[in-house]
Short mmCIF file of C-alpha atoms in Angstrom, two decimals:
data_model
loop_
_atom_site.label_atom_id
_atom_site.label_comp_id
_atom_site.label_asym_id
_atom_site.label_seq_id
_atom_site.Cartn_x
_atom_site.Cartn_y
_atom_site.Cartn_z
CA UNK A 10 30.46 42.57 -18.08
CA UNK A 11 32.78 40.67 -20.30
CA UNK A 12 32.03 39.69 -23.90
CA UNK A 13 31.92 35.88 -22.97
CA UNK A 14 29.51 36.66 -20.16
CA UNK A 15 27.27 38.70 -22.37
CA UNK A 16 27.15 35.79 -25.08
CA UNK A 17 26.38 33.21 -22.48
CA UNK A 18 23.46 35.24 -21.03
CA UNK A 19 22.12 35.78 -24.51
CA UNK A 20 22.30 32.04 -25.30
CA UNK A 21 20.59 31.10 -22.03
CA UNK A 22 17.88 33.58 -22.43
CA UNK A 23 17.24 32.60 -25.90
CA UNK A 24 16.51 29.23 -24.68
CA UNK A 25 14.22 30.45 -22.00
CA UNK A 26 16.21 28.95 -19.21
CA UNK A 27 14.90 29.73 -15.68
CA UNK A 28 16.60 32.71 -13.88
CA UNK A 29 18.03 30.30 -11.04
CA UNK A 30 19.62 28.00 -13.84
CA UNK A 31 21.07 31.09 -15.62
CA UNK A 32 22.47 32.32 -12.28
CA UNK A 33 23.83 28.64 -11.40
CA UNK A 34 25.50 28.49 -14.98
CA UNK A 35 27.12 31.78 -14.86
CA UNK A 36 28.40 31.35 -11.25
CA UNK A 37 29.92 27.94 -12.30
CA UNK A 38 32.02 29.17 -15.19
CA UNK A 39 33.25 32.18 -13.08
CA UNK A 40 34.36 29.55 -10.31
CA UNK A 41 35.81 27.35 -13.12
CA UNK A 42 38.06 30.43 -14.37
CA UNK A 43 39.02 31.49 -10.85
CA UNK A 44 40.29 28.12 -9.80
CA UNK A 45 42.79 27.97 -12.53
CA UNK A 46 43.27 31.96 -12.68
CA UNK A 47 42.80 32.15 -16.25
CA UNK A 48 40.05 33.19 -18.80
CA UNK A 49 37.67 30.30 -19.36
CA UNK A 50 38.36 30.51 -23.16
CA UNK A 51 41.93 29.68 -22.51
CA UNK A 52 41.03 26.31 -20.45
CA UNK A 53 40.65 23.00 -22.31
CA UNK A 54 39.81 19.48 -21.68
CA UNK A 55 42.59 18.64 -19.22
CA UNK A 56 41.61 21.57 -16.85
CA UNK A 57 37.84 20.29 -17.06
CA UNK A 58 39.11 16.98 -15.78
CA UNK A 59 41.07 18.40 -13.00
CA UNK A 60 38.16 20.67 -12.14
CA UNK A 61 35.91 17.65 -12.03
CA UNK A 62 38.28 15.69 -9.78
CA UNK A 63 38.47 18.52 -7.49
CA UNK A 64 34.78 18.88 -6.99
CA UNK A 65 34.76 15.42 -5.39
CA UNK A 66 38.26 15.28 -3.66
CA UNK A 67 38.69 18.75 -2.54
CA UNK A 68 35.23 20.33 -2.23
CA UNK A 69 33.43 17.12 -1.47
CA UNK A 70 30.33 18.19 -3.55
CA UNK A 71 27.34 15.75 -4.17
CA UNK A 72 27.17 13.87 -7.35
CA UNK A 73 23.99 15.82 -8.53
CA UNK A 74 25.95 19.16 -7.83
CA UNK A 75 28.80 17.81 -9.92
CA UNK A 76 26.34 16.90 -12.88
CA UNK A 77 24.79 20.38 -12.79
CA UNK A 78 28.23 22.06 -12.91
CA UNK A 79 29.38 19.71 -15.75
CA UNK A 80 26.26 20.73 -17.75
CA UNK A 81 27.06 24.57 -17.12
CA UNK A 82 30.75 23.86 -18.52
CA UNK A 83 29.32 21.88 -21.56
CA UNK A 84 26.74 24.69 -22.39
CA UNK A 85 29.60 27.13 -22.21
CA UNK A 86 31.98 25.17 -24.45
CA UNK A 87 29.49 24.10 -26.98
CA UNK A 88 27.16 27.00 -27.36
CA UNK A 89 29.33 30.04 -26.52
CA UNK A 90 32.94 28.87 -27.48
CA UNK A 91 31.53 26.53 -30.44
CA UNK A 92 33.98 23.88 -29.31
CA UNK A 93 33.51 20.12 -29.19
CA UNK A 94 32.64 18.20 -25.91
CA UNK A 95 33.81 14.55 -25.26
CA UNK A 96 31.32 12.86 -23.12
CA UNK A 97 33.73 9.89 -22.86
CA UNK A 98 36.30 12.30 -21.27
CA UNK A 99 34.03 14.03 -18.96
CA UNK A 100 31.58 11.48 -17.79
CA UNK A 101 28.59 12.54 -15.57
CA UNK A 102 28.96 10.74 -12.24
CA UNK A 103 26.47 8.16 -11.10
CA UNK A 104 23.50 9.54 -9.22
CA UNK A 105 22.96 8.61 -5.54
CA UNK A 106 19.60 8.24 -4.57
CA UNK A 107 18.98 8.93 -0.77
CA UNK A 108 15.35 8.31 0.89
CA UNK A 109 14.20 11.73 2.22
CA UNK A 110 13.36 12.34 5.90
CA UNK A 111 9.71 12.36 6.70
CA UNK A 112 8.13 13.49 9.99
CA UNK A 113 5.06 11.93 11.56
CA UNK A 114 1.78 13.85 11.80
CA UNK A 115 2.31 14.45 15.49
CA UNK A 116 5.75 15.91 14.60
CA UNK A 117 4.46 18.14 11.90
CA UNK A 118 1.94 19.35 14.46
CA UNK A 119 4.66 20.23 17.05
CA UNK A 120 6.66 21.90 14.34
CA UNK A 121 3.81 24.26 13.12
CA UNK A 122 2.81 24.91 16.84
CA UNK A 123 6.48 25.92 17.74
CA UNK A 124 6.66 28.57 14.93
CA UNK A 125 8.37 31.73 16.34
CA UNK A 126 5.76 34.16 15.07
CA UNK A 127 2.42 34.14 13.21
CA UNK A 128 4.02 34.79 9.81
CA UNK A 129 6.31 31.86 10.07
CA UNK A 130 3.33 29.70 11.17
CA UNK A 131 1.17 30.63 8.10
CA UNK A 132 4.40 29.97 5.92
CA UNK A 133 4.78 26.50 7.51
CA UNK A 134 1.10 25.61 7.13
CA UNK A 135 1.00 26.55 3.45
CA UNK A 136 4.20 24.31 2.83
CA UNK A 137 2.54 21.47 4.33
CA UNK A 138 -1.00 21.86 2.97
CA UNK A 139 -0.10 22.59 -0.51
CA UNK A 140 3.13 20.30 -1.08
CA UNK A 141 4.57 23.20 -2.90
CA UNK A 142 8.34 23.98 -3.03
CA UNK A 143 9.50 26.97 -1.07
CA UNK A 144 10.14 29.19 -4.25
CA UNK A 145 6.55 28.38 -5.11
CA UNK A 146 5.07 29.39 -1.87
CA UNK A 147 6.96 32.52 -1.71
CA UNK A 148 5.77 33.61 -5.09
CA UNK A 149 2.16 33.03 -4.41
CA UNK A 150 -0.19 35.93 -5.37
CA UNK A 151 -3.44 37.01 -3.79
CA UNK A 152 -5.31 35.93 -6.97
CA UNK A 153 -3.98 32.34 -6.58
CA UNK A 154 -6.01 31.65 -3.64
CA UNK A 155 -9.39 30.58 -5.22
CA UNK A 156 -11.84 30.21 -2.33
CA UNK A 157 -14.63 29.45 -4.64
CA UNK A 158 -13.29 26.36 -6.13
CA UNK A 159 -11.15 25.64 -2.98
CA UNK A 160 -7.95 25.46 -5.18
CA UNK A 161 -4.65 26.96 -5.01
CA UNK A 162 -2.97 27.98 -8.32
CA UNK A 163 0.71 27.55 -8.56
CA UNK A 164 2.15 29.40 -11.38
CA UNK A 165 5.55 29.07 -12.99
CA UNK A 166 6.72 26.08 -10.85
CA UNK A 167 9.86 24.04 -11.58
CA UNK A 168 10.00 23.48 -15.39
CA UNK A 169 7.95 26.54 -15.99
CA UNK A 170 4.78 24.60 -15.39
CA UNK A 171 1.50 25.57 -13.76
CA UNK A 172 -0.67 23.15 -11.64
CA UNK A 173 -3.56 23.33 -9.28
CA UNK A 174 -3.58 21.85 -5.46
CA UNK A 175 -6.34 21.66 -3.17
CA UNK A 176 -7.06 24.50 -0.88
CA UNK A 177 -7.48 23.05 2.74
CA UNK A 178 -10.28 24.63 4.77
CA UNK A 179 -8.08 24.85 7.67
CA UNK A 180 -5.42 26.72 5.55
CA UNK A 181 -8.16 29.14 4.18
CA UNK A 182 -9.17 29.96 7.69
CA UNK A 183 -5.47 30.63 8.64
CA UNK A 184 -5.04 32.96 5.58
CA UNK A 185 -8.05 34.93 6.34
CA UNK A 186 -6.71 35.54 10.05
CA UNK A 187 -3.38 36.29 8.51
CA UNK A 188 -4.82 38.79 6.01
CA UNK A 189 -6.79 40.54 8.87
CA UNK A 190 -3.63 41.10 10.83
CA UNK A 191 -1.72 42.90 7.94
CA UNK A 192 -1.22 46.51 8.25
CA UNK A 193 -1.50 47.21 4.58
CA UNK A 194 -3.44 44.86 2.45
CA UNK A 195 -1.20 43.61 -0.58
CA UNK A 196 -2.75 43.57 -3.97
CA UNK A 197 -0.32 41.34 -5.63
CA UNK A 198 2.04 38.92 -3.69
CA UNK A 199 0.43 36.97 -0.72
CA UNK A 200 3.50 37.09 1.42
CA UNK A 201 5.19 40.49 0.70
CA UNK A 202 8.80 41.08 1.80
CA UNK A 203 10.30 43.16 4.84
CA UNK A 204 9.50 42.81 8.43
CA UNK A 205 6.28 44.69 8.17
CA UNK A 206 5.24 42.84 5.00
CA UNK A 207 4.58 45.98 2.80
CA UNK A 208 7.25 45.56 0.32
CA UNK A 209 6.49 45.54 -3.61
CA UNK A 210 8.13 42.08 -3.93
CA UNK A 211 7.71 38.70 -2.24
CA UNK A 212 9.46 37.30 0.58
CA UNK A 213 12.71 35.63 -0.11
CA UNK A 214 13.11 31.68 -0.01
CA UNK A 215 15.62 32.26 2.91
CA UNK A 216 12.73 33.34 5.01
CA UNK A 217 10.90 30.09 4.79
CA UNK A 218 14.31 28.31 5.47
CA UNK A 219 14.52 30.35 8.52
CA UNK A 220 10.93 29.54 9.51
CA UNK A 221 11.52 25.91 9.46
CA UNK A 222 14.82 25.98 11.32
CA UNK A 223 13.75 28.16 14.19
CA UNK A 224 10.63 25.96 14.52
CA UNK A 225 12.54 22.78 14.60
CA UNK A 226 14.85 24.12 17.27
CA UNK A 227 11.83 25.18 19.35
CA UNK A 228 10.05 21.86 18.77
CA UNK A 229 13.20 19.82 19.69
CA UNK A 230 13.62 18.48 16.24
CA UNK A 231 16.94 20.24 15.42
CA UNK A 232 18.54 16.78 14.99
CA UNK A 233 16.08 15.85 12.06
CA UNK A 234 17.68 18.32 9.79
CA UNK A 235 14.28 19.70 8.69
CA UNK A 236 14.03 22.26 5.76
CA UNK A 237 11.17 23.44 3.86
CA UNK A 238 11.38 20.45 1.27
CA UNK A 239 10.96 18.11 4.29
CA UNK A 240 7.23 19.39 4.51
CA UNK A 241 6.79 18.62 0.79
CA UNK A 242 7.89 14.99 1.51
CA UNK A 243 5.61 14.76 4.54
CA UNK A 244 2.71 16.07 2.32
CA UNK A 245 3.16 13.39 -0.10
CA UNK A 246 3.76 10.64 2.25
CA UNK A 247 0.87 11.37 4.64
CA UNK A 248 -1.51 11.65 1.54
CA UNK A 249 -0.17 8.07 0.32
CA UNK A 250 -0.90 6.59 3.86
CA UNK A 251 -4.50 8.19 3.73
CA UNK A 252 -5.22 6.22 0.78
CA UNK A 253 -4.37 8.73 -2.14
CA UNK A 254 -3.07 7.01 -5.39
CA UNK A 255 0.20 7.94 -6.82
CA UNK A 256 -1.11 9.27 -10.03
CA UNK A 257 -3.06 12.11 -7.98
CA UNK A 258 0.06 12.77 -5.86
CA UNK A 259 2.27 13.12 -8.95
CA UNK A 260 -0.18 15.67 -10.32
CA UNK A 261 -0.26 17.63 -6.98
CA UNK A 262 3.48 17.70 -6.63
CA UNK A 263 4.09 18.57 -10.48
CA UNK A 264 6.32 15.56 -11.04
CA UNK A 265 7.10 15.02 -14.72
CA UNK A 266 7.60 11.33 -14.37
CA UNK A 267 5.48 8.96 -12.12
CA UNK A 268 8.92 7.13 -11.12
CA UNK A 269 9.80 10.35 -9.17
CA UNK A 270 6.67 9.92 -7.10
CA UNK A 271 7.19 6.11 -6.36
CA UNK A 272 9.94 7.03 -4.09
CA UNK A 273 7.28 7.84 -1.43
CA UNK A 274 6.26 4.05 -1.30
CA UNK A 275 9.42 3.53 0.27
CA UNK A 276 8.43 5.99 3.11
CA UNK A 277 4.71 5.25 3.51
CA UNK A 278 4.16 3.26 6.76
CA UNK A 279 1.15 1.77 5.53
CA UNK A 280 2.69 0.18 2.36
CA UNK A 281 5.51 -0.96 4.44
CA UNK A 282 3.46 -2.78 6.97
CA UNK A 283 1.09 -4.33 4.48
CA UNK A 284 3.80 -6.81 3.48
CA UNK A 285 4.80 -9.32 6.05
CA UNK A 286 8.40 -10.38 6.35
CA UNK A 287 9.17 -14.08 5.12
CA UNK A 288 10.60 -14.57 8.65
CA UNK A 289 6.93 -14.44 10.02
CA UNK A 290 6.13 -17.38 8.02
CA UNK A 291 8.61 -19.76 9.70
CA UNK A 292 7.87 -21.84 12.81
CA UNK A 293 10.91 -21.48 15.01
CA UNK A 294 11.63 -23.15 18.49
CA UNK A 295 11.30 -20.59 21.19
CA UNK A 296 14.56 -19.63 22.69
CA UNK A 297 13.42 -20.63 26.25
CA UNK A 298 12.57 -24.03 24.98
CA UNK A 299 16.16 -24.63 23.45
CA UNK A 300 17.96 -23.30 26.46
CA UNK A 301 15.88 -25.65 28.78
CA UNK A 302 17.01 -28.82 26.37
CA UNK A 303 20.51 -27.63 26.62
CA UNK A 304 20.31 -27.37 30.61
CA UNK A 305 18.58 -30.91 30.75
CA UNK A 306 21.34 -32.43 28.83
CA UNK A 307 24.17 -30.68 30.61
CA UNK A 308 22.85 -32.15 33.78
CA UNK A 309 24.34 -35.49 33.08
CA UNK A 310 21.56 -37.52 31.23
CA UNK A 311 23.96 -38.10 28.45
CA UNK A 312 21.55 -37.13 25.62
CA UNK A 313 22.51 -35.79 22.20
CA UNK A 314 21.12 -32.39 21.38
CA UNK A 315 18.60 -32.64 18.68
CA UNK A 316 18.00 -28.97 18.16
CA UNK A 317 21.32 -27.74 17.02
CA UNK A 318 23.23 -31.11 16.70
CA UNK A 319 26.06 -29.91 19.06
CA UNK A 320 27.65 -31.81 22.08
CA UNK A 321 26.47 -30.79 25.39
CA UNK A 322 28.16 -31.61 28.62
CA UNK A 323 28.11 -35.37 29.43
CA UNK A 324 26.71 -36.14 25.91
CA UNK A 325 28.65 -38.25 23.28
CA UNK A 326 28.10 -37.82 19.41
CA UNK A 327 27.23 -40.89 17.53
CA UNK A 328 30.28 -40.52 15.45
CA UNK A 329 32.26 -40.71 18.79
CA UNK A 330 30.62 -43.80 19.65
CA UNK A 331 31.11 -45.36 16.21
CA UNK A 332 35.03 -44.55 16.28
CA UNK A 333 35.38 -46.12 19.83
CA UNK A 334 33.56 -49.39 19.15
CA UNK A 335 35.31 -50.16 15.86
CA UNK A 336 38.93 -49.34 16.96
CA UNK A 337 41.54 -49.04 14.37
CA UNK A 338 39.74 -51.09 11.71
CA UNK A 339 39.08 -49.27 8.53
CA UNK A 340 35.70 -47.62 8.30
CA UNK A 341 34.48 -46.98 4.76
CA UNK A 342 32.01 -44.57 6.02
CA UNK A 343 34.86 -42.21 7.06
CA UNK A 344 37.51 -40.63 4.62
CA UNK A 345 40.75 -42.64 6.15
CA UNK A 346 43.87 -42.35 4.03
CA UNK A 347 45.53 -45.35 5.77
CA UNK A 348 44.19 -48.20 8.16
CA UNK A 349 44.55 -47.31 11.61
CA UNK A 350 44.99 -43.46 11.27
CA UNK A 351 42.01 -41.16 11.53
CA UNK A 352 41.46 -38.65 8.75
CA UNK A 353 41.76 -34.79 9.35
CA UNK A 354 37.89 -35.02 9.41
CA UNK A 355 38.10 -36.66 12.79
CA UNK A 356 40.96 -34.32 13.94
CA UNK A 357 38.46 -31.45 13.47
CA UNK A 358 35.72 -32.99 16.01
CA UNK A 359 37.94 -32.43 19.07
CA UNK A 360 35.80 -31.30 21.93
CA UNK A 361 36.50 -28.89 24.71
CA UNK A 362 34.33 -29.07 27.61
CA UNK A 363 32.09 -31.25 25.57
CA UNK A 364 31.53 -28.71 22.78
CA UNK A 365 32.73 -29.04 19.23
CA UNK A 366 35.74 -26.79 18.14
#
């Protein structure tokens, strides 16, 4: 371990950063130094600008990923190297807000029923029933299941925050079936690691990702790009459609700001269908009636179409009748330049097969 790496680890841990954040920051500085084949303390502002441009043009990273990497470099230069940092020279990119994909309740049922094995099934059920993140589900402990109060304690979630969510009776029954099927009853982690579920540590988050991917393939939903966080979005959206208020959903999801939760208003079918489109308030002529009028006029009755003000076969515009009756005399109702010569406005009213060009 280099001296700079050791200092950065100490500075990150002094500030009680999460282990995932520490790992991401260290990896970013290593990648930054490896890209230029130089120690990071010998790289300056111009190298940071080139690195930021490469993240977009060469590696095609998402704006949120670029922001995280810039934050890592900013921490390294300010807290480790004790150098200045110019926000004007290294601006954070604008965030792009995408609406998440949400499955219907029927699709969620098909996804859970298509689980490859009973262990994957209980993981998917826990993800959907609690709305927890995959790391939060992986780190659930046996003591976190409170069947007396019917709540699930989620400890050390995002931002080092604890919260409680409801314990579904259906999930409780499934957990009891899962518990009876274990060879060795765990004393700590609810979902122990290894294939026999006897490890001293919890399952990795990759197991939950694999469970979603395999179930989606078996359910015919592979084109929907389903991952564990999809079930979290489904949990919030389906609760909103069932009548839950945004504040309750915010607390269950562990969002810091209510604005983060309002994104599910764009996904809720109940809220989208409750507001009528302004088009529905218009009284429009049916397309069949309009076509019938065109056919009647084109049959030779010489009528002027009152629906769209266009010329139909055999019909003559009142403007053409006016020009034919008055001849070359100057008509003050039309923008003539000289007497006897029609203006450009009349030239534009040429017809082809009875229709305006």
